[in-house]
Coordinates of C-alpha atoms and ligand atoms in Angstrom, one line a residue:
X88 CA 0.3 -0.2 0.2
X89 CA 1.4 3.0 -1.2
X90 CA 1.6 5.7 1.1
X91 CA 0.0 8.7 -1.3
X92 CA -3.1 6.8 -1.4
X93 CA -4.2 7.4 1.8
X94 CA -6.3 9.9 1.9
X95 CA -5.8 12.4 5.6
X96 CA -9.0 11.5 6.9
X97 CA -10.7 8.7 5.8
X98 CA -12.2 7.7 9.1
X99 CA -15.3 9.5 10.8
X100 CA -14.9 11.7 13.7
X101 CA -15.6 9.3 16.7
X102 CA -13.4 7.8 19.2
X103 CA -13.7 4.3 17.5
X104 CA -11.8 3.0 21.0
X105 CA -15.1 4.5 23.5
X106 CA -17.3 2.9 20.4
X107 CA -16.3 -0.2 20.5
X108 CA -16.2 -0.3 24.2
X109 CA -20.5 0.4 25.1
X110 CA -20.8 -2.1 21.6
X111 CA -19.0 -5.0 23.2
X112 CA -20.2 -3.8 26.9
X113 CA -24.2 -3.5 26.1
X114 CA -25.6 -6.6 23.4
X115 CA -28.6 -5.2 21.3
X116 CA -31.1 -8.3 20.7
X117 CA -31.8 -8.5 17.0
X118 CA -29.8 -6.4 13.9
X119 CA -26.6 -6.4 16.0
X120 CA -23.2 -4.4 15.4
X121 CA -20.8 -7.7 15.9
X122 CA -18.7 -7.6 18.6
X123 CA -16.0 -9.4 16.7
X124 CA -16.8 -7.5 13.4
X125 CA -13.4 -6.4 13.7
X126 CA -10.9 -8.3 14.5
X127 CA -12.2 -10.0 11.6
X128 CA -11.5 -6.8 9.9
X129 CA -8.5 -7.0 10.1
X130 CA -7.9 -10.1 9.6
X131 CA -8.7 -10.0 6.2
X132 CA -7.2 -6.6 5.3
X133 CA -4.9 -6.6 7.3
X134 CA -3.3 -3.0 5.7
X135 CA -6.4 -0.9 5.6
X136 CA -4.8 2.6 7.3
X137 CA -8.6 1.9 9.4
X138 CA -6.3 -1.4 10.7
X139 CA -3.6 0.7 11.8
X140 CA -5.0 1.4 15.6
X141 CA -6.0 -2.0 15.6
X142 CA -9.7 -1.9 15.3
X143 CA -11.5 0.1 12.6
X144 CA -14.3 2.8 13.3
X145 CA -17.2 1.8 13.5
X146 CA -17.4 3.8 11.0
X147 CA -16.3 1.8 8.4
X148 CA -19.7 -0.1 8.3
X149 CA -22.6 1.6 10.9
X150 CA -23.7 5.2 10.1
X151 CA -24.6 4.6 14.8
X152 CA -24.6 1.3 15.6
X153 CA -26.2 -1.0 14.8
X154 CA -27.7 0.9 11.7
X155 CA -25.3 -0.1 9.1
X156 CA -24.3 2.7 6.4
X157 CA -24.2 1.9 2.4
X158 CA -21.3 -0.3 2.3
X159 CA -22.5 -2.3 6.3
X160 CA -25.1 -3.1 4.1
X161 CA -23.2 -4.7 0.7
X162 CA -21.7 -7.0 3.4
X163 CA -24.6 -7.7 5.8
X164 CA -26.9 -8.9 2.0
X165 CA -23.5 -11.5 0.9
X166 CA -23.5 -13.0 4.5
X167 CA -25.3 -15.8 4.4
X168 CA -28.1 -15.3 2.8
X169 CA -30.7 -18.1 3.9
X170 CA -29.5 -18.7 7.3
X171 CA -31.6 -17.4 9.9
X172 CA -30.9 -13.3 11.6
X173 CA -29.7 -13.1 14.5
X174 CA -26.4 -14.8 13.2
X175 CA -24.2 -16.0 16.0
X176 CA -21.2 -14.8 16.8
X177 CA -19.2 -17.7 15.6
X178 CA -21.4 -17.2 12.2
X179 CA -20.9 -14.7 12.1
X180 CA -16.6 -14.8 12.3
X181 CA -17.0 -17.5 9.7
X182 CA -19.2 -15.4 7.1
X183 CA -17.4 -12.2 7.6
X184 CA -14.1 -12.5 5.5
X185 CA -16.1 -14.1 1.8
X186 CA -19.4 -11.9 2.2
X187 CA -16.3 -8.4 2.5
X188 CA -14.7 -10.9 -0.9
X189 CA -17.6 -10.9 -2.9
X190 CA -18.8 -8.0 -2.1
X191 CA -14.6 -5.9 -3.0
X192 CA -15.7 -5.1 -6.4
X193 CA -18.9 -3.0 -5.8
X194 CA -18.9 0.5 -5.5
X195 CA -21.0 1.2 -2.3
X196 CA -21.0 5.4 -2.2
X197 CA -21.3 5.0 -6.4
X198 CA -18.3 7.2 -6.5
X199 CA -16.0 5.4 -9.3
X200 CA -13.7 3.9 -6.7
X201 CA -14.9 0.3 -5.6
X202 CA -15.0 -1.0 -2.2
X203 CA -12.2 -2.9 -1.9
X204 CA -10.6 -0.1 -3.9
X205 CA -11.7 2.2 -0.9
X206 CA -11.0 -0.5 2.1
X207 CA -6.8 0.0 0.7
X208 CA -7.0 4.1 0.5
X209 CA -8.5 4.7 4.0
X210 CA -11.2 6.6 2.2
X211 CA -14.8 5.5 3.5
X212 CA -16.5 3.0 1.0
X213 CA -19.7 4.3 1.7
X214 CA -18.7 8.3 1.4
X215 CA -19.1 9.9 -1.9
X216 CA -17.6 12.5 0.0
X217 CA -14.4 11.0 0.6
X218 CA -12.7 9.4 -2.0
X219 CA -9.0 8.1 -2.7
X220 CA -6.6 10.4 -3.1
X221 CA -4.4 9.3 -6.4
X222 CA -1.5 11.9 -6.0
X223 CA 1.7 11.4 -8.2
X224 CA 4.1 11.3 -5.5
X225 CA 7.2 13.2 -6.4
X226 CA 10.5 13.7 -4.4
X227 CA 11.6 16.7 -3.9
X228 CA 14.6 16.6 -5.1
X229 CA 17.0 18.0 -2.5
X230 CA 16.5 16.1 0.5
X231 CA 14.0 12.5 -0.7
X232 CA 11.4 14.2 1.2
X233 CA 7.5 12.8 0.0
X234 CA 5.3 15.1 -0.3
X235 CA 2.5 12.8 -1.1
X236 CA -0.7 13.3 0.8
X237 CA 2.2 16.5 2.7
X238 CA 2.3 19.7 1.6
X239 CA 5.5 22.8 2.6
X240 CA 3.7 25.3 1.8
X241 CA 0.0 23.9 3.0
X242 CA 2.0 22.8 6.3
X243 CA 4.1 25.9 6.7
X244 CA 1.0 28.7 7.2
X245 CA -0.2 26.5 9.5
X246 CA 3.3 26.4 11.1
X247 CA 2.8 30.0 11.7
X248 CA -0.6 29.8 12.9
X249 CA -0.4 27.4 15.4
X250 CA 3.3 28.2 17.1
X251 CA 3.0 32.3 15.7
X252 CA -0.1 32.7 16.2
X253 CA -0.7 34.6 12.9
X254 CA -0.7 33.7 9.6
X255 CA 2.2 34.5 7.3
X256 CA 2.0 37.4 5.1
X257 CA 2.1 37.4 1.2
X258 CA 5.0 38.3 0.6
X259 CA 6.7 36.0 3.9
X260 CA 4.1 32.9 1.4
X261 CA 6.1 33.9 -1.7
X262 CA 9.4 33.9 0.1
X263 CA 8.9 30.6 1.9
X264 CA 7.5 29.0 -2.0
X265 CA 10.3 30.4 -3.8
X266 CA 13.2 28.3 -1.7
X267 CA 12.8 25.3 -3.8
X268 CA 14.5 22.6 -2.8
X269 CA 15.1 24.6 0.8
X270 CA 11.3 24.2 2.3
X271 CA 12.1 22.0 4.6
X272 CA 14.7 23.8 6.1
X273 CA 12.8 26.7 6.2
X274 CA 10.4 25.7 7.5
X275 CA 12.0 23.8 10.5
X276 CA 13.3 27.4 10.7
X277 CA 10.3 28.8 11.2
X278 CA 9.0 27.0 13.9
X279 CA 12.5 26.7 16.4
X280 CA 10.8 31.5 15.5
X281 CA 7.7 30.8 16.4
X282 CA 8.1 28.5 19.1
X283 CA 9.9 31.2 21.4
X284 CA 6.6 33.6 21.0
X285 CA 4.9 34.9 23.7
X286 CA 1.6 33.2 21.6
X287 CA 3.3 29.9 21.9
X288 CA 6.1 29.9 25.0
X289 CA 4.4 33.2 27.1
X290 CA 1.7 33.6 30.0
X291 CA -1.8 32.8 29.6
X292 CA -0.2 30.9 25.7
X293 CA -0.9 28.8 24.0
X294 CA 1.3 26.0 25.9
X295 CA 0.1 27.9 29.4
X296 CA -3.1 26.7 28.6
X297 CA -2.2 23.2 28.1
X298 CA -1.9 23.2 32.0
X299 CA -5.8 23.7 32.2
X300 CA -7.4 20.6 32.9
X301 CA -3.9 19.0 35.0
X302 CA -4.0 22.9 37.3
X303 CA -7.9 23.2 37.4
X304 CA -7.5 26.6 38.4
X305 CA -10.1 28.3 40.5
X306 CA -9.7 32.5 41.4
X307 CA -11.6 32.5 45.0
X308 CA -8.7 30.0 46.6
X309 CA -6.0 32.5 45.1
X310 CA -3.3 34.6 46.5
X311 CA -0.6 36.4 45.0
X312 CA -1.7 38.9 42.1
X313 CA -4.7 38.6 41.3
X314 CA -5.5 37.4 44.5
X315 CA -9.1 35.6 45.0
X316 CA -11.7 36.1 48.7
X317 CA -9.8 32.9 50.5
X318 CA -6.4 32.4 49.7
X319 CA -4.8 29.4 49.9
X320 CA -2.0 29.1 46.9
X321 CA -0.6 30.3 44.1
X322 CA -1.0 27.9 40.2
X323 CA -0.2 31.0 38.5
X324 CA 3.4 28.5 40.7
X325 CA 1.8 25.6 38.7
X326 CA 1.8 26.9 35.6
X327 CA 5.1 28.9 35.1
X328 CA 6.8 25.5 36.8
X329 CA 4.6 23.7 34.3
X330 CA 6.1 26.6 30.8
X331 CA 9.4 25.9 32.0
X332 CA 9.6 22.9 31.6
X333 CA 8.0 21.9 28.2
X334 CA 10.7 25.1 26.8
X335 CA 14.3 25.6 25.8
X336 CA 14.9 22.1 25.8
X337 CA 13.7 21.1 28.9
X338 CA 13.1 17.3 29.7
X339 CA 9.9 17.5 30.6
X340 CA 10.2 14.7 33.0
X341 CA 11.4 17.9 35.0
X342 CA 7.1 18.5 35.6
X343 CA 7.0 15.3 37.4
X344 CA 10.6 15.1 38.7
X345 CA 11.9 18.3 39.8
X346 CA 12.4 20.2 43.0
X347 CA 12.5 23.9 42.6
X348 CA 10.4 26.2 40.2
X349 CA 10.0 28.6 38.2
X350 CA 8.2 32.6 37.8
X351 CA 6.8 34.2 34.8
X352 CA 7.6 36.7 34.0
X353 CA 6.4 40.1 31.5
X354 CA 9.1 41.3 30.0
X355 CA 10.7 44.1 27.2
X356 CA 7.4 43.1 25.2
X357 CA 7.5 38.9 26.0
X358 CA 7.4 37.0 29.1
X359 CA 10.7 34.9 30.7
X360 CA 10.6 32.2 33.0
X361 CA 12.6 31.8 35.8
X362 CA 14.4 28.8 37.5
X363 CA 14.2 29.5 41.4
X364 CA 14.8 27.6 45.1
X365 CA 14.6 28.8 47.9
X366 CA 13.8 26.7 51.5
X367 CA 10.1 27.4 52.9
X368 CA 11.4 29.7 55.4
X369 CA 13.1 32.1 52.9
X370 CA 10.8 31.7 50.3
X371 CA 7.7 32.7 53.2
X372 CA 9.5 36.0 54.6
X373 CA 9.9 36.7 50.8
X374 CA 6.1 35.6 49.3
X375 CA 4.1 35.0 53.3
X376 CA 1.4 32.8 54.2
X377 CA -0.3 32.3 51.2
X378 CA 1.6 31.9 48.8
X379 CA 5.0 30.4 50.1
X380 CA 5.6 26.8 48.9
X381 CA 6.4 24.6 52.6
X382 CA 8.0 21.5 51.3
X383 CA 11.3 21.3 51.3
X384 CA 13.2 20.0 48.8
X385 CA 14.8 16.6 49.1
X386 CA 10.6 15.6 49.6
X387 CA 10.0 17.9 45.8
X388 CA 8.1 15.5 43.3
X389 CA 7.5 18.2 40.2
X390 CA 4.3 19.4 40.2
X391 CA 3.1 16.7 42.5
X392 CA 4.4 18.6 45.1
X393 CA 3.5 22.5 44.1
X394 CA 1.5 23.7 47.3
X395 CA -1.9 24.6 44.5
X396 CA -1.6 21.1 43.4
X397 CA -2.1 19.8 47.1
X398 CA -3.9 22.4 48.3
X399 CA -6.8 21.3 45.8
X400 CA -6.8 17.9 45.8
X401 CA -6.2 17.0 48.8
X402 CA -8.0 19.4 51.0
X403 CA -8.7 18.1 54.5
X404 CA -8.1 14.4 53.7
X405 CA -5.9 12.0 55.2
X406 CA -5.4 9.5 52.3
X407 CA -5.9 11.5 49.0
X408 CA -7.0 9.3 46.2
X409 CA -7.9 13.0 44.5
X410 CA -5.1 13.9 44.6
X411 CA -3.6 10.9 43.5
X412 CA -6.0 10.0 40.4
X413 CA -6.1 13.4 39.7
X414 CA -2.1 13.0 38.5
X415 CA -2.8 9.6 37.1
X416 CA -5.1 11.7 35.5
X417 CA -3.4 14.5 33.7
X418 CA 0.2 13.1 33.6
X419 CA 0.3 10.3 32.7
X420 CA -3.6 9.8 30.8
X421 CA -5.1 7.8 32.9
X422 CA -8.7 8.5 34.3
X423 CA -9.7 5.3 37.4
X424 CA -12.6 7.0 37.2
X425 CA -13.7 5.3 33.2
X426 CA -12.0 2.2 35.0
X427 CA -8.5 3.5 32.4
X428 CA -5.6 2.1 33.7
X429 CA -5.8 -0.6 36.1
X430 CA -2.8 -2.9 37.8
X431 CA -4.8 -3.8 40.9
X432 CA -2.9 -5.3 44.7
X433 CA -3.9 -8.6 45.4
X434 CA -4.3 -6.8 49.2
X435 CA -5.8 -4.0 48.1
X436 CA -7.4 -2.5 48.8
X437 CA -6.3 -2.0 52.5
X438 CA -9.1 0.1 53.8
X439 CA -7.3 1.8 56.2
X440 CA -9.3 5.2 56.8
X441 CA -12.2 2.8 56.9
X442 CA -14.2 4.4 53.9
X443 CA -15.9 1.3 53.0
X444 CA -13.3 0.6 49.4
X445 CA -13.3 -2.7 49.9
X446 CA -17.4 -3.4 48.6
X447 CA -17.2 -4.9 45.8
X448 CA -18.6 -2.3 43.9
X449 CA -15.8 -0.1 44.9
X450 CA -12.8 -3.3 45.1
X451 CA -11.7 -3.2 41.4
X452 CA -10.5 0.4 41.7
X453 CA -9.6 1.1 45.0
X454 CA -7.3 -2.5 45.0
X455 CA -5.2 0.6 42.1
X456 CA -6.2 4.2 43.4
X457 CA -5.1 3.1 47.1
X458 CA -1.6 2.2 47.0
X459 CA -1.4 4.3 43.6
X460 CA -2.1 7.0 46.9
X461 CA -0.2 6.4 50.4
X462 CA 3.0 7.9 49.0
X463 CA 0.8 10.8 48.8
X464 CA -0.6 10.3 52.1
X465 CA 2.3 12.7 53.9
X466 CA 2.1 15.5 52.0
X467 CA -0.4 17.9 54.8
X468 CA -3.5 19.3 53.0
X469 CA -5.6 22.4 54.2
X470 CA -4.9 23.0 57.4
X471 CA -2.9 19.6 57.9
X472 CA -3.8 17.5 60.3
X473 CA -2.8 18.9 63.6
X474 CA -3.5 22.6 65.8
X475 CA 0.7 22.3 64.7
X476 CA 1.4 21.3 61.5
X477 CA 1.9 23.4 58.6
X478 CA -0.2 23.6 55.7
X479 CA 1.2 21.4 52.0
X480 CA 4.7 21.2 54.1
X481 CA 5.7 17.5 54.2
X482 CA 5.2 15.5 57.3
X483 CA 5.9 11.9 57.8
X484 CA 3.8 11.6 60.8
X485 CA 0.1 13.0 59.6
X486 CA -1.6 10.5 59.2
X487 CA -1.4 9.9 63.8
X488 CA -3.6 13.3 63.4
X489 CA -6.3 11.6 62.0
X490 CA -7.6 8.9 64.1
X491 CA -10.9 10.5 65.4
X492 CA -12.3 10.8 61.7
X493 CA -10.7 7.9 60.2
X494 CA -9.8 5.4 62.7
X495 CA -7.5 3.7 64.4
X496 CA -5.5 1.9 61.5
X497 CA -5.5 5.0 59.3
X498 CA -2.0 5.8 61.2
X499 CA -1.4 2.1 60.3
X500 CA -1.2 3.1 56.3
X501 CA 2.5 2.7 54.3
X502 CA 4.1 5.9 52.6
X503 CA 5.4 2.6 50.4
X504 CA 3.1 2.7 47.1
X505 CA 2.8 0.2 44.1
X506 CA 2.5 2.5 40.9
X507 CA 2.0 0.2 37.6
X508 CA 2.6 -2.6 39.9
X509 CA 6.8 -1.6 40.5
X510 CA 6.6 -0.9 44.5
X511 CA 7.6 2.9 45.3
X512 CA 9.4 3.6 48.3
X513 CA 7.7 7.5 48.8
X514 CA 6.6 9.9 46.3
X515 CA 9.8 10.8 45.1
X516 CA 9.8 7.2 44.1
X517 CA 6.5 7.7 42.8
X518 CA 7.2 10.5 40.3
X519 CA 10.7 9.2 39.4
X520 CA 8.7 5.5 37.9
X521 CA 5.5 7.5 36.2
X522 CA 8.5 9.7 34.9
X523 CA 10.0 7.4 33.0
X524 CA 6.7 5.1 31.9
X525 CA 5.4 4.7 28.3
X526 CA 2.1 6.0 30.3
X527 CA 4.6 9.2 30.1
X528 CA 5.7 10.1 27.3
X529 CA 2.0 9.1 25.4
X530 CA 0.0 11.3 27.1
X531 CA 2.8 14.2 26.5
X532 CA 2.9 13.1 23.0
X533 CA -0.8 12.8 23.1
X534 CA -1.7 16.8 25.0
X535 CA 0.4 18.2 21.9
X536 CA -1.1 16.3 19.3
X537 CA -4.3 17.1 20.3
X538 CA -3.6 21.0 20.5
X539 CA -2.1 20.4 17.1
X540 CA -4.2 18.5 14.9
X541 CA -8.0 19.6 17.0
X542 CA -8.4 15.7 18.3
X543 CA -6.6 12.3 19.3
X544 CA -5.2 11.0 16.7
X545 CA -7.3 8.8 14.4
X546 CA -6.7 5.3 13.6
X547 CA -5.0 5.9 9.9
X548 CA -2.4 8.2 12.2
X549 CA -1.3 5.3 14.5
X550 CA 1.9 4.9 13.6
X551 CA 3.4 8.4 13.4
X552 CA 1.7 8.9 17.0
X553 CA 3.9 6.2 18.1
X554 CA 7.2 7.2 17.0
X555 CA 7.1 9.9 18.0
X556 CA 6.0 8.7 21.4
X557 CA 9.2 6.4 20.7
X558 CA 11.1 8.7 19.3
X559 CA 9.8 11.0 22.6
X560 CA 11.9 9.5 25.2
X561 CA 15.2 8.2 22.6
X562 CA 15.5 10.7 20.2
X563 CA 14.4 14.1 21.3
X564 CA 15.7 12.8 25.5
X565 CA 11.9 14.5 26.1
X566 CA 12.2 17.8 24.8
X567 CA 9.1 18.5 23.3
X568 CA 10.5 21.3 21.2
X569 CA 12.2 18.4 19.6
X570 CA 9.3 16.6 19.7
X571 CA 7.3 18.5 18.0
X572 CA 9.9 19.3 14.6
X573 CA 9.1 15.8 14.3
X574 CA 5.8 16.2 14.9
X575 CA 5.1 18.8 12.2
X576 CA 6.4 16.1 9.2
X577 CA 3.9 14.2 9.9
X578 CA 1.4 13.3 7.6
X579 CA -1.9 13.8 9.8
X580 CA -0.1 17.3 10.1
X581 CA 1.4 18.4 7.3
X582 CA -1.2 17.2 4.7
X583 CA -4.2 19.4 3.6
Ligands
CA898 CA1 -16.8 3.9 -3.3
CA899 CA1 -16.1 7.1 -1.4

């Protein structure tokens, strides 16, 4: 399958994996979408772009499942004709390859391309508006890059818009186009320049806003400037630190493992980031009680121990499951509430705080979530655990002060926990394991992919996405900027 026949947006926009989940879990009485269909389909057409992500989108055969589209209807008609409906899953699986073969030469959407041509090209056999692109693929003679669906002039405009926040002027576009032979290099020069723009990296710029879901700002309890009515912590520290880890070729793992802080200042027309490091006492003296960072250096773990993160998630709880769940979701891409990233530990949940999490309905998630949470349990939330404690600090014995609320056993809660099946002694180790995980690389690259392409990678884009994820931890040395240089070279980014 020559790549130049792959149309850019063959698959439909629905999140296919999510939809499959629904189908598999909820069998319908008649005329249902068949759970084994995706697998069987991909056994017949392993080279189809729709199968690059493992399972094709439901829209290959369905409108809204279980309703069939025109191609699905042709397949259904050819499937074991004469046999009583509904078919069993076994009959379906046996009959499907023959039925698919029987309709390969037909043209369900009457657009001039046979069903087989469309499946192999990745266009929809049920949508006449979606057709294989038959472009003569030419090498750019100067550097051997295949243009295929990729359009350098288009990519240039997109880079300027995405990273600089403006369209290129007519003069810039003409100058770019005239650099025949050197446009690829010029594209990356433009990216380098735009990565310095405030649109991209400035206060409230695109990278800054990428942290919104991780930080969860609430002005009502913000300290600093501006200040809310109940100032508890300043999330500007968190935003500045996040951006600082994502720019200037820094190692993005610092977002979880770093032991310093950063501040952002607007100066001479642009945002400047500065790393800083002070003891809690020094920071208290400088910035005051409602803003200082209270965790000692050797107990810090990037944003996980920033004051705002602890304040807004741990709040008043002894075993702060919300904090761990947010860290897992925001930085590793797993939402435990959606049963993602489950690595249950056999002896858990031990329910040290007597919350009833061992009940059948809860135990499934809590066997993962509780051991994930223990390393967070030594960091004070709002007000701390007792009259002599320091809020938002590391306090190894803090759980002793929760026995009135949560019972005597809360004191036995270990500080050690388990992340991805791996034992971790404390939050520092938790953060190291997290930052070095495939999940972290995937979640980080996916953040930028979504930011720049507007949605998660499509099935036909999985191969390019996976290559980026792998390179992020290898050739890119965890530099977001180096990863972005590869991202703008993908077909997904540069094909109109
Ligand atoms: Ca067709
Ligand atoms: Ca078509």
